[in-house]
Coordinates of C-alpha atoms in Angstrom, one line a residue:
M1 CA 0.0 0.0 0.0
A2 CA 1.4 3.4 -1.0
V3 CA 2.0 6.0 1.6
P4 CA 0.0 9.2 0.8
D5 CA 2.2 11.9 -0.6
M6 CA 2.1 14.9 1.8
E7 CA 2.2 17.4 -1.0
L8 CA -0.9 15.9 -2.6
K9 CA -2.6 15.7 0.7
Q10 CA -1.9 19.4 1.4
A11 CA -3.0 20.3 -2.2
F12 CA -6.3 18.4 -1.7
S13 CA -7.1 20.0 1.6
E14 CA -6.2 23.5 0.2
L15 CA -8.5 22.9 -2.8
Q16 CA -11.3 21.7 -0.7
S17 CA -11.2 24.8 1.6
K18 CA -11.0 27.1 -1.5
V19 CA -13.9 25.3 -3.2
V20 CA -16.1 25.5 0.0
D21 CA -15.3 29.2 0.4
S22 CA -16.0 30.0 -3.3
K23 CA -19.3 28.0 -3.3
Q24 CA -20.4 30.0 -0.2
K25 CA -19.6 33.2 -2.0
I26 CA -21.4 32.1 -5.1
K27 CA -24.5 31.3 -3.1
L28 CA -24.3 34.7 -1.4
H29 CA -24.1 36.3 -4.8
D30 CA -27.1 34.3 -6.0
L31 CA -29.1 35.5 -3.0
Q32 CA -28.1 39.1 -3.6
I33 CA -29.0 38.9 -7.3
E34 CA -32.4 37.4 -6.5
N35 CA -33.1 40.2 -4.0
M36 CA -32.1 42.9 -6.5
K37 CA -34.2 41.3 -9.3
R38 CA -37.2 41.3 -6.9
S39 CA -36.5 45.0 -6.1
I40 CA -36.3 45.8 -9.8
T41 CA -39.7 44.1 -10.4
H42 CA -41.2 46.0 -7.4
A43 CA -39.9 49.3 -8.8
T44 CA -41.2 48.5 -12.3
L45 CA -44.7 47.6 -10.9
T46 CA -44.7 50.7 -8.8
D47 CA -43.7 52.8 -11.8
T48 CA -46.5 51.3 -13.9
E49 CA -49.1 52.0 -11.3
I50 CA -47.9 55.6 -10.8
G51 CA -47.9 56.1 -14.6
Q52 CA -51.6 55.4 -14.6
L53 CA -52.4 58.2 -12.1
P54 CA -53.6 61.6 -13.2
Q55 CA -51.0 64.4 -13.3
G56 CA -52.3 66.3 -10.3
T57 CA -52.3 63.4 -7.9
K58 CA -50.4 63.7 -4.7
V59 CA -47.8 61.0 -4.3
Y60 CA -45.5 60.3 -1.4
E61 CA -42.0 58.9 -1.5
S62 CA -40.5 57.0 1.5
A63 CA -37.4 58.5 3.1
G64 CA -36.4 56.2 6.0
R65 CA -39.3 56.1 8.5
M66 CA -41.2 59.0 7.0
F67 CA -42.9 59.9 3.7
L68 CA -42.3 63.1 1.7
L69 CA -44.8 64.7 -0.6
S70 CA -43.4 64.6 -4.1
D71 CA -44.5 64.9 -7.7
I72 CA -45.0 62.0 -10.0
K73 CA -42.0 62.8 -12.2
A74 CA -39.6 62.8 -9.2
V75 CA -40.9 59.5 -7.9
R76 CA -40.7 57.9 -11.3
S77 CA -37.2 59.2 -11.9
G78 CA -36.1 57.9 -8.5
L79 CA -37.6 54.5 -9.3
D80 CA -35.7 54.5 -12.6
K81 CA -32.4 55.4 -10.8
K82 CA -33.0 52.6 -8.3
S83 CA -33.6 50.1 -11.1
E84 CA -30.5 51.1 -13.0
G85 CA -28.4 50.9 -9.9
Y86 CA -29.6 47.4 -9.2
K87 CA -28.9 46.4 -12.8
E88 CA -25.3 47.6 -12.5
K89 CA -24.9 45.7 -9.2
I90 CA -26.3 42.6 -10.7
H91 CA -23.9 42.9 -13.6
I92 CA -20.9 43.2 -11.2
L93 CA -22.1 40.3 -9.1
N94 CA -22.4 38.1 -12.2
G95 CA -18.9 39.0 -13.1
N96 CA -17.6 38.1 -9.6
K97 CA -19.5 34.8 -9.8
E98 CA -17.9 33.9 -13.1
Y99 CA -14.5 34.8 -11.7
L100 CA -15.1 32.5 -8.7
E101 CA -16.2 29.6 -10.9
K102 CA -13.1 30.1 -13.2
Q103 CA -10.9 30.1 -10.1
I104 CA -12.4 26.8 -8.9
K105 CA -11.8 25.2 -12.3
E106 CA -8.3 26.5 -12.4
Q107 CA -7.5 25.0 -9.0
E108 CA -8.9 21.7 -10.0
N109 CA -6.8 21.6 -13.2
N110 CA -3.7 22.5 -11.2
L111 CA -4.4 19.6 -8.9
R112 CA -4.9 17.2 -11.8
E113 CA -1.6 18.3 -13.3
L114 CA 0.1 17.7 -10.0
I115 CA -1.4 14.2 -9.8
T116 CA -0.3 13.3 -13.3
T117 CA 3.3 14.6 -12.7
K118 CA 3.4 12.5 -9.5
K119 CA 2.2 9.4 -11.4
N120 CA 4.7 9.9 -14.1
A121 CA 7.5 10.4 -11.6
T122 CA 6.9 7.1 -9.9

């Protein structure tokens, strides 16, 4: 029976810890993306409903724990800005997710190379 190579053992444990960490980050990114998509949908629905109101209607915009009297144009532009901000954040999070996935693949390939070089050396 072959004695396990310490270098391989260390590489496996390092890979396992990196994969677990990366998968946790990917799940967190997925949750954040879902929350932002839900917020975009909410903003779009609110914008649609506000668009159906007559021009002179009083509308209120939330500011923390209070509501401020505002006009329809200001509320709609605020909703558009929120949606655009969320879309940018989603784009960034998707990029980070792809980077993490590529990093996992690269680590796995490096480990495979190490195993093949060890096999060829013996």
